[in-house]
């Protein structure tokens, strides 16, 4: 199985930047896609970004495309989400997720392990 731990969340002003990190452990980490999801109070969890097992293919929600960048370092078992030009509507708990297979998915059903989340708050 895979264990995940997010970090890097915090309070930032609109227009600022944050980088989230996800530390993963498990022998099959490099063979699995990874994703970032977020959930705001009173809203459903939504897809943010995903990356294939080898890091060659990335996918983004339209709301973050051009502002967020997902990356991974399989040698270090790390996944990152660089968030630039942050907006108040980006405020949410951000979750790192490990995929069931090597291809990247954009729905929660494509992932079987989840971190506990890290809070991102963007002030106006």
PDB file of C-alpha atoms in Angstrom, residues 22-105:
ATOM      1  CA  UNK A  22       3.228  15.237  -0.990  1.00  0.00           C
ATOM      2  CA  UNK A  23       5.581  12.669   0.467  1.00  0.00           C
ATOM      3  CA  UNK A  24       4.747   9.141  -0.612  1.00  0.00           C
ATOM      4  CA  UNK A  25       5.978   5.795   0.586  1.00  0.00           C
ATOM      5  CA  UNK A  26       5.487   2.384  -0.925  1.00  0.00           C
ATOM      6  CA  UNK A  27       7.305   0.066  -3.280  1.00  0.00           C
ATOM      7  CA  UNK A  28       4.871   0.677  -6.154  1.00  0.00           C
ATOM      8  CA  UNK A  29       4.900   4.486  -6.027  1.00  0.00           C
ATOM      9  CA  UNK A  30       6.680   4.953  -9.368  1.00  0.00           C
ATOM     10  CA  UNK A  31       4.107   2.804 -11.164  1.00  0.00           C
ATOM     11  CA  UNK A  32       1.097   4.834 -10.103  1.00  0.00           C
ATOM     12  CA  UNK A  33      -0.410   8.084 -11.294  1.00  0.00           C
ATOM     13  CA  UNK A  34      -0.786  10.842  -8.715  1.00  0.00           C
ATOM     14  CA  UNK A  35      -3.396  13.537  -8.359  1.00  0.00           C
ATOM     15  CA  UNK A  36      -4.327  16.621  -6.403  1.00  0.00           C
ATOM     16  CA  UNK A  37      -7.904  17.297  -5.348  1.00  0.00           C
ATOM     17  CA  UNK A  38      -9.432  20.006  -3.198  1.00  0.00           C
ATOM     18  CA  UNK A  39     -12.547  20.495  -1.130  1.00  0.00           C
ATOM     19  CA  UNK A  40     -13.973  23.798   0.055  1.00  0.00           C
ATOM     20  CA  UNK A  41     -16.477  24.061   2.935  1.00  0.00           C
ATOM     21  CA  UNK A  42     -19.930  22.971   1.821  1.00  0.00           C
ATOM     22  CA  UNK A  43     -18.708  21.792  -1.579  1.00  0.00           C
ATOM     23  CA  UNK A  44     -17.846  18.449  -3.131  1.00  0.00           C
ATOM     24  CA  UNK A  45     -14.278  17.352  -3.614  1.00  0.00           C
ATOM     25  CA  UNK A  46     -13.041  18.446  -7.034  1.00  0.00           C
ATOM     26  CA  UNK A  47     -10.206  17.481  -9.319  1.00  0.00           C
ATOM     27  CA  UNK A  48      -7.277  19.886  -9.552  1.00  0.00           C
ATOM     28  CA  UNK A  49      -4.377  18.192 -11.347  1.00  0.00           C
ATOM     29  CA  UNK A  50      -2.947  14.776 -12.170  1.00  0.00           C
ATOM     30  CA  UNK A  51       0.312  13.326 -13.432  1.00  0.00           C
ATOM     31  CA  UNK A  52       1.103   9.947 -14.968  1.00  0.00           C
ATOM     32  CA  UNK A  53       3.348   7.406 -13.276  1.00  0.00           C
ATOM     33  CA  UNK A  54       6.420   8.438 -15.231  1.00  0.00           C
ATOM     34  CA  UNK A  55       5.628  12.149 -15.099  1.00  0.00           C
ATOM     35  CA  UNK A  56       5.296  12.549 -18.858  1.00  0.00           C
ATOM     36  CA  UNK A  57       1.608  13.428 -18.991  1.00  0.00           C
ATOM     37  CA  UNK A  58      -0.192  16.053 -16.912  1.00  0.00           C
ATOM     38  CA  UNK A  59      -3.812  17.160 -16.691  1.00  0.00           C
ATOM     39  CA  UNK A  60      -5.451  20.182 -15.093  1.00  0.00           C
ATOM     40  CA  UNK A  61      -8.883  21.426 -14.228  1.00  0.00           C
ATOM     41  CA  UNK A  62      -9.849  24.374 -16.390  1.00  0.00           C
ATOM     42  CA  UNK A  63     -10.090  26.566 -13.297  1.00  0.00           C
ATOM     43  CA  UNK A  64      -6.372  26.194 -12.526  1.00  0.00           C
ATOM     44  CA  UNK A  65      -4.817  25.681 -15.958  1.00  0.00           C
ATOM     45  CA  UNK A  66      -2.065  28.196 -16.556  1.00  0.00           C
ATOM     46  CA  UNK A  67      -1.704  28.940 -12.845  1.00  0.00           C
ATOM     47  CA  UNK A  68      -0.922  25.563 -11.235  1.00  0.00           C
ATOM     48  CA  UNK A  69       1.791  23.059 -12.142  1.00  0.00           C
ATOM     49  CA  UNK A  70       1.978  19.456 -10.972  1.00  0.00           C
ATOM     50  CA  UNK A  71       5.300  17.629 -10.949  1.00  0.00           C
ATOM     51  CA  UNK A  72       6.900  14.572  -9.396  1.00  0.00           C
ATOM     52  CA  UNK A  73      10.294  13.253  -8.425  1.00  0.00           C
ATOM     53  CA  UNK A  74      10.058   9.486  -8.305  1.00  0.00           C
ATOM     54  CA  UNK A  75      13.599   9.122  -6.974  1.00  0.00           C
ATOM     55  CA  UNK A  76      12.515  11.069  -3.891  1.00  0.00           C
ATOM     56  CA  UNK A  77       8.947   9.727  -3.781  1.00  0.00           C
ATOM     57  CA  UNK A  78       7.607  13.286  -3.919  1.00  0.00           C
ATOM     58  CA  UNK A  79       4.769  15.011  -5.761  1.00  0.00           C
ATOM     59  CA  UNK A  80       4.377  18.777  -5.913  1.00  0.00           C
ATOM     60  CA  UNK A  81       1.737  21.327  -6.780  1.00  0.00           C
ATOM     61  CA  UNK A  82       3.070  24.783  -7.565  1.00  0.00           C
ATOM     62  CA  UNK A  83       0.247  27.301  -7.239  1.00  0.00           C
ATOM     63  CA  UNK A  84       0.699  30.783  -8.677  1.00  0.00           C
ATOM     64  CA  UNK A  85      -1.651  33.753  -9.046  1.00  0.00           C
ATOM     65  CA  UNK A  86      -3.820  32.404  -6.266  1.00  0.00           C
ATOM     66  CA  UNK A  87      -7.420  33.532  -5.990  1.00  0.00           C
ATOM     67  CA  UNK A  88      -9.819  33.502  -3.013  1.00  0.00           C
ATOM     68  CA  UNK A  89     -11.814  30.762  -4.744  1.00  0.00           C
ATOM     69  CA  UNK A  90      -8.749  28.508  -4.473  1.00  0.00           C
ATOM     70  CA  UNK A  91      -9.322  28.334  -0.712  1.00  0.00           C
ATOM     71  CA  UNK A  92      -9.829  24.688   0.239  1.00  0.00           C
ATOM     72  CA  UNK A  93      -8.282  21.655   1.836  1.00  0.00           C
ATOM     73  CA  UNK A  94      -5.952  20.118  -0.729  1.00  0.00           C
ATOM     74  CA  UNK A  95      -5.505  16.359  -0.891  1.00  0.00           C
ATOM     75  CA  UNK A  96      -2.834  14.264  -2.526  1.00  0.00           C
ATOM     76  CA  UNK A  97      -4.005  10.959  -4.003  1.00  0.00           C
ATOM     77  CA  UNK A  98      -2.304   7.857  -5.362  1.00  0.00           C
ATOM     78  CA  UNK A  99      -3.810   6.294  -8.473  1.00  0.00           C
ATOM     79  CA  UNK A 100      -4.728   2.678  -8.983  1.00  0.00           C
ATOM     80  CA  UNK A 101      -2.734   2.378 -12.218  1.00  0.00           C
ATOM     81  CA  UNK A 102      -0.067   4.226 -14.174  1.00  0.00           C
ATOM     82  CA  UNK A 103      -2.433   6.382 -16.251  1.00  0.00           C
ATOM     83  CA  UNK A 104      -3.729   9.639 -14.803  1.00  0.00           C
ATOM     84  CA  UNK A 105      -7.404  10.022 -13.965  1.00  0.00           C
TER      85      UNK A 105
END
